[in-house]
Structure formats: C-alpha cells, structure tokens
Amino acid sequence: MFRPLLVVIGFLFTTSLVAHPLRLSLCEIEYTQSKDLLTVNLKLFLTDVNEAITFDPYSKELAFCQSNEASNAEQLLMEYLNKFFYVKVNGKRVDLKIKSKRLSGEGDNTALWVYFEQSQSERIQDLEIKNAVFTDLFFDQNNIVYIHANGDSKSIMLNKKTKTHQIDF
C-alpha cells in the first residue's frame, strides 16, 4: 500500500518539474473612459508560445525580452495571436499592437506578459473577445479573461469548445 503511494507521489512531483501543470492563459481587458484607453494584458506560458511558433517548447530561437531577441519575434507572435485572439468593441475589431512585453517566473513556469494599448474614444456598449490561444495545440487549454469596463467587471473562461464570448454593457 505504501509503495504504490510513493510511486504516485513521485510521478506527480517529477511531472510538475517537467511541464507547467495547467494549460492556462490569462487575459485582462480594461477600459478607462476618462483616459479613452483600452488595455489588453496577456499572460502566456513561454513554453506554449515557443511550441506554437517554433514547434519546440524549449526553443531559444525567439529569445523574447532578451538582448538577443530575434528581429522577427514580435511579428511571429502577432501572426499567431491574430489567428486565435481578438477583441471587438461595438462590433469593430481592435487593431492590437504590442506596447511592451516582459518575462516573469523561471523554468517551465516562465510567463511571457504581452501588453497592448489602444485609444478608445467611443463608449463601449458591447465587447466580443476571442481567446483560442493554444487550443490548436492542447485539447485541455483554458483561457481566463477578466474584463473591466464602464465600472463593471466580469470574468469568463474560454477553451476549445467556447472560443468567443460577447458582453453587452
């Protein structure tokens, strides 16, 4: 009885060292009417980003946020994101451009944070979000989205089956 339990615990421990335990991304969308500004922040596991773009989770080819970052790293990231991620405000797709990015964490738990800003002078009446990042790679991918607009906050979970969601304000 004790021996099988040790084997299971050992397997769980070594598995957690090999890959991050959850197939998850986080997205936060915030609209600040007083500044006429829409911000979108994405938190993506770096191994998943590398897997999606270079087909190698441990690739050093793109080197995001490092002094030797590939000259086409942002372009490749945006090409991928534009296939699987968008925000529409009042029925119009927002043209997202990377304002900044940074890395946090270490090892397999290293996250790539990507920040977008877009001027948004029109009051938000409805917002549609598509977040299907990495659902092309992982059947169990979940994408949590937090939305803060017009003094209201909502959270949604998107995945392979439910890729988009619309909110009316």
Tab-separated table of C-alpha atoms in Angstrom:
chain	number	residue	atom	x	y	z
A	1	MET	CA	0.000	0.000	0.000
A	2	PHE	CA	2.748	2.440	0.944
A	3	ARG	CA	4.910	1.666	-2.104
A	4	PRO	CA	2.234	2.471	-4.769
A	5	LEU	CA	1.502	5.725	-2.964
A	6	LEU	CA	5.182	6.694	-3.156
A	7	VAL	CA	5.229	5.884	-6.864
A	8	VAL	CA	2.185	8.116	-7.493
A	9	ILE	CA	3.626	10.970	-5.402
A	10	GLY	CA	6.984	10.619	-7.159
A	11	PHE	CA	5.306	10.680	-10.573
A	12	LEU	CA	3.300	13.799	-9.703
A	13	PHE	CA	6.398	15.553	-8.357
A	14	THR	CA	8.574	14.786	-11.390
A	15	THR	CA	5.755	15.629	-13.797
A	16	SER	CA	5.411	19.044	-12.196
A	17	LEU	CA	9.119	19.639	-12.757
A	18	VAL	CA	8.900	18.748	-16.441
A	19	ALA	CA	5.983	20.978	-17.508
A	20	HIS	CA	3.696	23.550	-16.024
A	21	PRO	CA	0.691	21.735	-14.569
A	22	LEU	CA	-2.139	23.670	-16.193
A	23	ARG	CA	-2.832	24.560	-19.791
A	24	LEU	CA	-3.872	28.090	-18.998
A	25	SER	CA	-3.536	31.655	-20.187
A	26	LEU	CA	-4.743	34.814	-18.531
A	27	CYS	CA	-6.086	37.917	-20.214
A	28	GLU	CA	-7.161	41.181	-18.636
A	29	ILE	CA	-9.043	43.786	-20.634
A	30	GLU	CA	-9.613	47.193	-19.108
A	31	TYR	CA	-11.374	50.223	-20.496
A	32	THR	CA	-10.687	53.537	-18.785
A	33	GLN	CA	-13.221	56.017	-20.146
A	34	SER	CA	-11.573	59.045	-18.515
A	35	LYS	CA	-8.393	58.276	-20.487
A	36	ASP	CA	-10.165	56.957	-23.616
A	37	LEU	CA	-7.907	53.931	-23.319
A	38	LEU	CA	-8.389	50.210	-23.834
A	39	THR	CA	-5.646	47.993	-22.431
A	40	VAL	CA	-5.216	44.276	-23.001
A	41	ASN	CA	-2.730	42.230	-20.988
A	42	LEU	CA	-1.952	38.614	-21.866
A	43	LYS	CA	-0.038	36.173	-19.698
A	44	LEU	CA	1.164	33.177	-21.703
A	45	PHE	CA	3.495	30.366	-20.682
A	46	LEU	CA	6.700	30.800	-22.678
A	47	THR	CA	6.953	27.070	-23.436
A	48	ASP	CA	3.471	27.243	-25.019
A	49	VAL	CA	4.432	30.319	-27.065
A	50	ASN	CA	7.552	28.549	-28.330
A	51	GLU	CA	5.567	25.390	-29.092
A	52	ALA	CA	3.016	27.398	-31.102
A	53	ILE	CA	5.571	29.373	-33.111
A	54	THR	CA	8.687	27.182	-33.441
A	55	PHE	CA	7.162	23.762	-32.601
A	56	ASP	CA	9.771	23.378	-29.844
A	57	PRO	CA	8.713	24.372	-26.315
A	58	TYR	CA	12.317	24.840	-25.210
A	59	SER	CA	13.493	26.750	-28.266
A	60	LYS	CA	15.865	29.657	-27.647
A	61	GLU	CA	15.349	30.883	-31.224
A	62	LEU	CA	12.969	33.762	-30.420
A	63	ALA	CA	14.538	34.804	-27.080
A	64	PHE	CA	11.652	37.057	-26.065
A	65	CYS	CA	12.609	40.005	-23.828
A	66	GLN	CA	16.314	39.214	-24.000
A	67	SER	CA	19.151	41.170	-25.581
A	68	ASN	CA	19.354	38.613	-28.401
A	69	GLU	CA	15.604	38.622	-29.159
A	70	ALA	CA	15.028	37.576	-32.770
A	71	SER	CA	14.224	40.507	-35.040
A	72	ASN	CA	11.016	38.795	-36.160
A	73	ALA	CA	9.912	37.518	-32.724
A	74	GLU	CA	7.146	40.096	-32.225
A	75	GLN	CA	5.948	39.699	-35.804
A	76	LEU	CA	5.687	35.905	-35.409
A	77	LEU	CA	3.914	36.307	-32.068
A	78	MET	CA	1.386	38.729	-33.585
A	79	GLU	CA	0.804	36.460	-36.597
A	80	TYR	CA	-0.058	33.643	-34.205
A	81	LEU	CA	-2.185	35.808	-31.914
A	82	ASN	CA	-4.115	37.327	-34.828
A	83	LYS	CA	-5.288	33.820	-35.777
A	84	PHE	CA	-6.501	32.914	-32.296
A	85	PHE	CA	-7.142	36.126	-30.393
A	86	TYR	CA	-9.103	39.306	-30.964
A	87	VAL	CA	-11.122	41.967	-29.206
A	88	LYS	CA	-14.058	43.679	-30.880
A	89	VAL	CA	-15.553	46.845	-29.433
A	90	ASN	CA	-19.029	47.813	-30.637
A	91	GLY	CA	-18.667	45.297	-33.464
A	92	LYS	CA	-15.285	46.594	-34.703
A	93	ARG	CA	-12.085	44.598	-34.339
A	94	VAL	CA	-9.458	46.448	-32.314
A	95	ASP	CA	-6.075	46.722	-34.041
A	96	LEU	CA	-3.800	45.473	-31.274
A	97	LYS	CA	-0.160	46.488	-31.334
A	98	ILE	CA	2.337	45.399	-28.693
A	99	LYS	CA	3.212	48.243	-26.339
A	100	SER	CA	5.564	46.184	-24.177
A	101	LYS	CA	6.335	42.687	-23.006
A	102	ARG	CA	8.212	41.102	-20.135
A	103	LEU	CA	9.109	37.718	-18.673
A	104	SER	CA	8.315	36.511	-15.171
A	105	GLY	CA	8.895	33.236	-13.356
A	106	GLU	CA	11.522	30.665	-14.154
A	107	GLY	CA	11.983	27.311	-15.836
A	108	ASP	CA	8.814	25.777	-17.262
A	109	ASN	CA	6.772	28.314	-15.324
A	110	THR	CA	8.248	31.281	-17.180
A	111	ALA	CA	5.463	33.527	-18.413
A	112	LEU	CA	5.525	35.984	-21.282
A	113	TRP	CA	3.432	39.043	-20.469
A	114	VAL	CA	2.274	40.981	-23.525
A	115	TYR	CA	0.751	44.456	-23.103
A	116	PHE	CA	-1.410	46.215	-25.682
A	117	GLU	CA	-2.932	49.703	-25.594
A	118	GLN	CA	-5.437	51.236	-27.968
A	119	SER	CA	-7.095	54.634	-27.928
A	120	GLN	CA	-10.845	54.113	-27.484
A	121	SER	CA	-12.856	57.318	-27.519
A	122	GLU	CA	-16.212	55.672	-28.239
A	123	ARG	CA	-18.023	54.419	-25.127
A	124	ILE	CA	-18.089	50.624	-25.009
A	125	GLN	CA	-21.585	49.229	-25.489
A	126	ASP	CA	-20.562	45.681	-26.317
A	127	LEU	CA	-17.329	43.766	-26.346
A	128	GLU	CA	-16.559	40.494	-28.085
A	129	ILE	CA	-13.479	38.525	-27.168
A	130	LYS	CA	-11.994	35.544	-28.923
A	131	ASN	CA	-9.285	33.786	-26.971
A	132	ALA	CA	-8.437	30.444	-28.515
A	133	VAL	CA	-4.676	30.690	-27.954
A	134	PHE	CA	-3.048	27.271	-27.800
A	135	THR	CA	-6.353	25.427	-28.332
A	136	ASP	CA	-4.871	24.325	-31.652
A	137	LEU	CA	-2.103	22.590	-29.680
A	138	PHE	CA	-3.694	21.385	-26.446
A	139	PHE	CA	-7.140	19.831	-26.029
A	140	ASP	CA	-7.272	20.901	-22.362
A	141	GLN	CA	-6.273	24.560	-22.868
A	142	ASN	CA	-8.299	27.078	-20.842
A	143	ASN	CA	-8.108	30.839	-21.268
A	144	ILE	CA	-9.359	33.013	-18.424
A	145	VAL	CA	-10.454	36.523	-19.373
A	146	TYR	CA	-11.117	39.348	-16.907
A	147	ILE	CA	-12.956	42.368	-18.280
A	148	HIS	CA	-13.247	45.731	-16.528
A	149	ALA	CA	-15.291	48.371	-18.372
A	150	ASN	CA	-17.780	51.103	-17.537
A	151	GLY	CA	-17.455	50.336	-13.814
A	152	ASP	CA	-18.395	46.689	-14.366
A	153	SER	CA	-16.164	43.615	-14.000
A	154	LYS	CA	-16.720	40.179	-15.476
A	155	SER	CA	-14.708	37.005	-15.816
A	156	ILE	CA	-15.119	34.288	-18.414
A	157	MET	CA	-13.436	31.012	-19.317
A	158	LEU	CA	-12.788	30.268	-22.979
A	159	ASN	CA	-11.498	26.998	-24.406
A	160	LYS	CA	-11.544	24.735	-27.462
A	161	LYS	CA	-15.351	24.405	-27.379
A	162	THR	CA	-16.128	28.013	-26.444
A	163	LYS	CA	-13.674	30.298	-28.225
A	164	THR	CA	-15.607	33.573	-28.176
A	165	HIS	CA	-17.866	35.480	-25.827
A	166	GLN	CA	-19.815	38.709	-26.188
A	167	ILE	CA	-20.685	41.041	-23.341
A	168	ASP	CA	-23.192	43.863	-23.541
A	169	PHE	CA	-22.773	46.827	-21.233
